[in-house]
Coordinates of N, CA, C and O in Angstrom, one line a residue:
M1 N 10.8 -6.6 5.4 CA 11.4 -5.6 4.4 C 12.9 -5.3 5.3 O 13.6 -4.4 4.7
G2 N 12.8 -5.7 6.4 CA 14.2 -5.1 7.3 C 14.2 -3.8 7.6 O 15.2 -3.3 7.5
E3 N 13.4 -3.3 7.4 CA 13.2 -1.5 7.9 C 12.5 -1.0 9.1 O 12.5 -0.2 9.0
G4 N 12.2 -2.1 9.9 CA 11.2 -1.6 11.0 C 9.9 -1.9 10.7 O 9.6 -2.5 9.7
Q5 N 9.0 -1.6 11.6 CA 7.8 -2.0 11.7 C 6.9 -0.4 11.0 O 7.4 1.2 11.3
L6 N 5.9 -0.3 10.2 CA 5.0 0.3 9.8 C 3.9 0.3 9.9 O 3.1 -0.8 10.0
D7 N 2.5 1.1 10.4 CA 1.3 0.9 10.3 C 0.8 1.7 9.3 O 1.0 2.7 8.8
V8 N 0.0 0.3 8.6 CA -0.6 0.7 7.6 C -2.4 0.8 7.9 O -2.8 -0.3 8.8
A9 N -2.9 1.6 7.6 CA -4.3 2.0 7.7 C -5.3 0.8 7.2 O -4.8 0.7 5.6
E10 N -6.2 0.8 7.5 CA -7.4 -0.3 6.6 C -7.7 -0.2 5.6 O -7.9 -0.7 4.6
E11 N -7.9 1.4 5.7 CA -8.5 1.7 4.0 C -7.2 1.7 2.9 O -7.5 1.9 1.8
D12 N -6.4 1.4 3.4 CA -4.8 1.4 2.4 C -4.6 -0.2 2.2 O -4.1 -0.4 1.0
L13 N -5.4 -1.2 2.9 CA -5.2 -2.2 2.4 C -5.7 -2.6 0.9 O -5.4 -3.8 0.5
S14 N -6.5 -2.2 0.5 CA -7.3 -2.8 -0.7 C -6.2 -2.6 -1.9 O -6.0 -3.4 -2.7
S15 N -5.9 -1.1 -2.0 CA -4.6 -1.1 -2.9 C -3.3 -1.9 -2.5 O -2.5 -2.3 -3.7
L16 N -3.2 -2.4 -1.8 CA -2.3 -3.5 -1.4 C -2.3 -4.9 -1.8 O -1.7 -5.5 -2.3
N17 N -3.2 -5.1 -1.5 CA -4.0 -6.6 -2.1 C -3.9 -6.6 -3.4 O -3.7 -7.4 -4.0
T18 N -4.3 -5.2 -3.8 CA -4.1 -5.5 -5.5 C -2.8 -5.6 -6.1 O -2.3 -6.4 -7.0
L19 N -1.6 -5.0 -5.4 CA -0.4 -5.3 -5.7 C 0.0 -6.4 -5.5 O 0.9 -7.4 -5.9
D20 N -0.4 -7.1 -4.1 CA -0.1 -8.3 -3.9 C -0.4 -9.6 -4.9 O 0.3 -10.7 -5.0
A21 N -1.5 -9.2 -5.5 CA -1.9 -10.3 -6.5 C -1.4 -10.3 -7.4 O -1.2 -11.2 -8.1
E22 N -0.9 -8.8 -8.4 CA 0.3 -9.1 -9.1 C 1.5 -9.7 -8.9 O 2.0 -10.2 -9.6
L23 N 1.9 -9.4 -7.5 CA 3.1 -10.3 -7.3 C 2.8 -11.6 -7.0 O 3.7 -12.3 -7.9
E24 N 1.5 -12.4 -6.7 CA 1.4 -13.9 -7.0 C 1.2 -14.2 -8.3 O 1.9 -15.2 -8.7
A25 N 0.7 -13.4 -9.0 CA 0.8 -14.0 -10.5 C 2.1 -14.0 -11.3 O 2.5 -15.0 -11.9
A26 N 3.2 -12.9 -10.9 CA 4.5 -13.0 -11.6 C 5.3 -14.1 -10.9 O 5.9 -15.0 -11.5
I27 N 4.7 -14.7 -9.7 CA 5.8 -15.9 -9.0 C 4.9 -16.8 -9.8 O 5.7 -18.0 -10.1
E28 N 3.8 -16.8 -10.1 CA 3.5 -18.0 -10.6 C 3.8 -18.5 -11.9 O 3.7 -19.4 -12.3
S29 N 3.8 -17.1 -12.2 CA 4.5 -17.5 -13.9 C 5.7 -17.6 -13.9 O 6.2 -18.3 -15.3
G30 N 6.4 -17.7 -12.7 CA 7.7 -17.5 -12.8 C 8.7 -16.7 -13.8 O 10.1 -16.6 -13.9
D31 N 8.0 -15.3 -14.0 CA 8.5 -14.4 -14.8 C 9.1 -13.5 -13.6 O 9.2 -13.0 -13.2
E32 N 10.7 -13.9 -13.6 CA 11.6 -12.9 -12.4 C 11.5 -11.3 -12.9 O 11.3 -10.9 -11.6
A33 N 11.6 -10.7 -14.1 CA 11.4 -9.8 -14.5 C 9.9 -8.8 -14.1 O 10.1 -8.1 -12.9
A34 N 8.8 -9.5 -14.1 CA 7.8 -9.2 -13.5 C 7.6 -9.2 -12.2 O 7.2 -8.7 -11.4
F35 N 8.2 -10.4 -11.5 CA 8.1 -10.6 -10.0 C 8.9 -9.4 -9.4 O 8.4 -8.7 -8.3
R36 N 10.1 -9.1 -9.9 CA 11.2 -8.0 -9.2 C 10.2 -6.4 -9.1 O 10.2 -5.9 -8.5
A37 N 9.6 -6.5 -10.3 CA 8.7 -5.2 -10.4 C 7.8 -5.1 -9.9 O 7.2 -4.4 -8.6
A38 N 6.9 -6.4 -9.3 CA 5.7 -6.3 -8.7 C 6.2 -6.5 -7.2 O 5.4 -5.4 -6.2
L39 N 7.2 -7.1 -6.7 CA 8.0 -6.5 -5.3 C 8.1 -5.4 -4.9 O 7.6 -5.1 -4.1
H40 N 9.0 -4.8 -5.8 CA 9.3 -3.2 -5.9 C 8.0 -2.5 -5.8 O 8.1 -1.5 -4.5
A41 N 7.2 -2.9 -6.4 CA 5.7 -1.9 -6.4 C 5.0 -2.1 -4.9 O 5.0 -0.7 -4.2
L42 N 5.1 -3.0 -4.4 CA 4.4 -3.3 -3.2 C 5.2 -2.7 -1.9 O 4.6 -2.0 -1.5
L43 N 6.5 -2.8 -2.3 CA 7.3 -2.4 -0.8 C 7.1 -0.7 -0.8 O 7.3 -0.6 -0.1
D44 N 7.0 -0.4 -1.9 CA 7.5 1.3 -2.5 C 5.9 1.5 -2.0 O 5.8 2.7 -1.2
N45 N 4.6 1.1 -2.1 CA 3.4 1.6 -1.8 C 3.1 1.1 -0.3 O 2.6 2.2 0.3
V46 N 4.1 0.1 0.4 CA 3.7 0.2 2.0 C 4.7 1.1 2.5 O 4.1 1.5 2.9
R47 N 5.8 1.4 1.7 CA 6.5 2.6 2.4 C 5.7 4.1 2.1 O 5.8 4.5 3.3
K48 N 4.9 4.1 1.3 CA 4.4 5.6 1.0 C 3.2 5.6 1.8 O 3.0 6.5 2.3
V49 N 2.5 4.5 2.0 CA 1.1 4.7 3.1 C 1.3 4.2 4.6 O 0.4 4.6 5.1
G50 N 2.4 3.6 4.8 CA 2.9 3.4 5.9 C 3.3 4.2 7.0 O 4.0 5.1 6.4
R51 N 2.8 4.5 8.2 CA 3.2 5.2 8.9 C 4.4 4.7 10.3 O 4.0 3.8 10.7
P52 N 5.7 4.7 10.2 CA 6.9 4.3 10.9 C 6.2 4.5 12.5 O 6.0 5.5 13.0
L53 N 6.8 3.2 13.2 CA 6.7 3.1 14.5 C 7.8 3.6 15.1 O 9.0 3.1 14.2
P54 N 8.0 3.8 16.3 CA 9.1 3.9 16.9 C 10.2 2.5 16.9 O 9.6 1.5 17.1
A55 N 11.4 3.1 16.7 CA 12.4 1.6 16.9 C 12.1 0.7 18.0 O 11.9 -0.2 18.2
D56 N 11.7 1.4 19.1 CA 11.8 0.7 20.3 C 10.1 0.4 20.3 O 10.0 -0.2 22.0
S57 N 9.1 0.0 19.9 CA 7.7 0.0 19.5 C 7.9 -1.7 19.8 O 8.6 -2.1 19.3
L58 N 7.1 -2.0 20.3 CA 6.6 -3.6 20.4 C 5.4 -4.0 20.5 O 4.6 -5.0 20.6
E59 N 5.2 -3.4 19.1 CA 3.7 -3.5 18.5 C 3.8 -5.2 17.7 O 4.9 -5.6 17.2
P60 N 2.9 -5.7 17.9 CA 2.8 -7.4 16.9 C 2.7 -7.0 15.9 O 1.8 -6.0 15.2
S61 N 3.5 -7.7 15.0 CA 3.3 -7.4 13.3 C 1.9 -8.3 13.0 O 2.2 -9.4 13.2
G62 N 1.6 -7.9 12.4 CA 0.1 -8.4 11.1 C 0.7 -9.0 9.9 O 0.0 -10.1 9.7
L63 N 1.8 -8.5 9.6 CA 2.5 -9.3 8.4 C 4.0 -8.9 8.4 O 4.1 -8.2 8.8
I64 N 4.7 -9.9 8.0 CA 6.0 -9.6 7.5 C 6.4 -9.5 5.9 O 6.0 -10.4 5.6
L65 N 7.0 -8.6 5.3 CA 7.1 -8.7 4.0 C 8.8 -9.1 3.6 O 9.6 -8.5 4.6
P66 N 9.0 -9.2 2.7 CA 10.4 -9.9 2.0 C 11.1 -8.7 1.9 O 10.3 -7.6 1.5
P67 N 12.5 -8.9 2.1 CA 13.3 -7.5 1.6 C 13.1 -7.3 0.2 O 12.7 -8.5 -0.8
A68 N 13.5 -6.1 -0.7 CA 13.7 -5.7 -1.9 C 14.4 -6.8 -2.6 O 14.2 -7.0 -3.8
D69 N 15.0 -7.5 -2.1 CA 16.7 -8.1 -2.9 C 16.1 -9.6 -2.6 O 16.8 -10.4 -3.1
A70 N 15.0 -10.0 -2.2 CA 14.6 -11.5 -1.9 C 14.1 -12.6 -3.2 O 14.2 -11.6 -4.5
H71 N 14.7 -13.6 -3.3 CA 14.7 -14.2 -4.3 C 13.2 -14.7 -4.8 O 12.6 -15.0 -3.6
I72 N 12.7 -15.2 -5.9 CA 11.3 -15.7 -5.8 C 10.8 -16.6 -5.2 O 9.9 -16.7 -4.8
D73 N 12.0 -17.7 -5.0 CA 11.4 -18.9 -4.2 C 11.4 -18.6 -2.8 O 10.6 -19.2 -2.4
E74 N 12.1 -17.7 -1.9 CA 12.1 -17.2 -0.6 C 10.4 -16.8 -0.6 O 9.9 -17.0 0.1
V75 N 10.1 -15.8 -1.7 CA 9.2 -15.1 -1.6 C 7.6 -15.9 -1.8 O 6.7 -16.1 -0.9
R76 N 7.6 -17.1 -2.2 CA 6.9 -17.9 -2.9 C 6.5 -18.8 -1.5 O 5.2 -19.2 -1.2
S77 N 7.5 -19.4 -0.6 CA 7.6 -19.8 0.6 C 6.9 -19.0 1.6 O 6.5 -19.6 2.4
M78 N 6.7 -17.7 1.5 CA 6.1 -16.8 2.6 C 4.8 -16.5 2.0 O 3.9 -16.4 2.9
L79 N 4.3 -16.8 1.0 CA 2.7 -16.8 1.0 C 2.0 -17.6 1.6 O 2.3 -18.7 1.2
G80 N 1.0 -16.8 1.6 CA -0.2 -17.8 2.7 C -1.3 -17.9 1.6 O -1.4 -17.6 0.0
D81 N -2.2 -18.5 1.9 CA -3.4 -18.7 1.1 C -3.9 -17.4 0.6 O -4.7 -17.4 -0.2
E82 N -3.5 -16.2 1.2 CA -4.2 -15.0 0.6 C -2.9 -14.2 0.4 O -3.3 -13.0 0.5
G83 N -1.8 -14.6 0.0 CA -0.9 -13.9 -0.1 C 0.3 -13.2 1.0 O -0.2 -14.0 2.1
L84 N 0.7 -12.2 0.8 CA 1.7 -12.1 1.5 C 0.6 -11.1 2.6 O 0.9 -10.6 3.6
I85 N -0.2 -10.5 1.9 CA -1.3 -9.3 2.3 C -2.9 -10.0 2.7 O -3.1 -9.8 1.8
P86 N -2.9 -10.5 3.6 CA -4.5 -10.7 4.3 C -5.7 -9.7 3.7 O -5.4 -8.8 3.9
D87 N -6.6 -10.4 2.9 CA -7.7 -9.6 2.4 C -8.5 -9.0 3.9 O -8.3 -9.7 5.2

């Protein structure tokens, strides 16, 4: 996301995984509009539920999300077996 680190609680991962699955489906279909909407929904939700860490924090990152203006092929290359957000 390029916005620093956020701490996301375990209980929020289920809703993020649902949005991640929608993003994966949009990528698989090649639907640019659906991809853009799904990416923005995922990033917006992470910002909503995530607690910002201090800028000088050195916490290890559990996952790295693409920026909002990422290209569909760029995000496709970031997907692992479990999407961007592992179960």
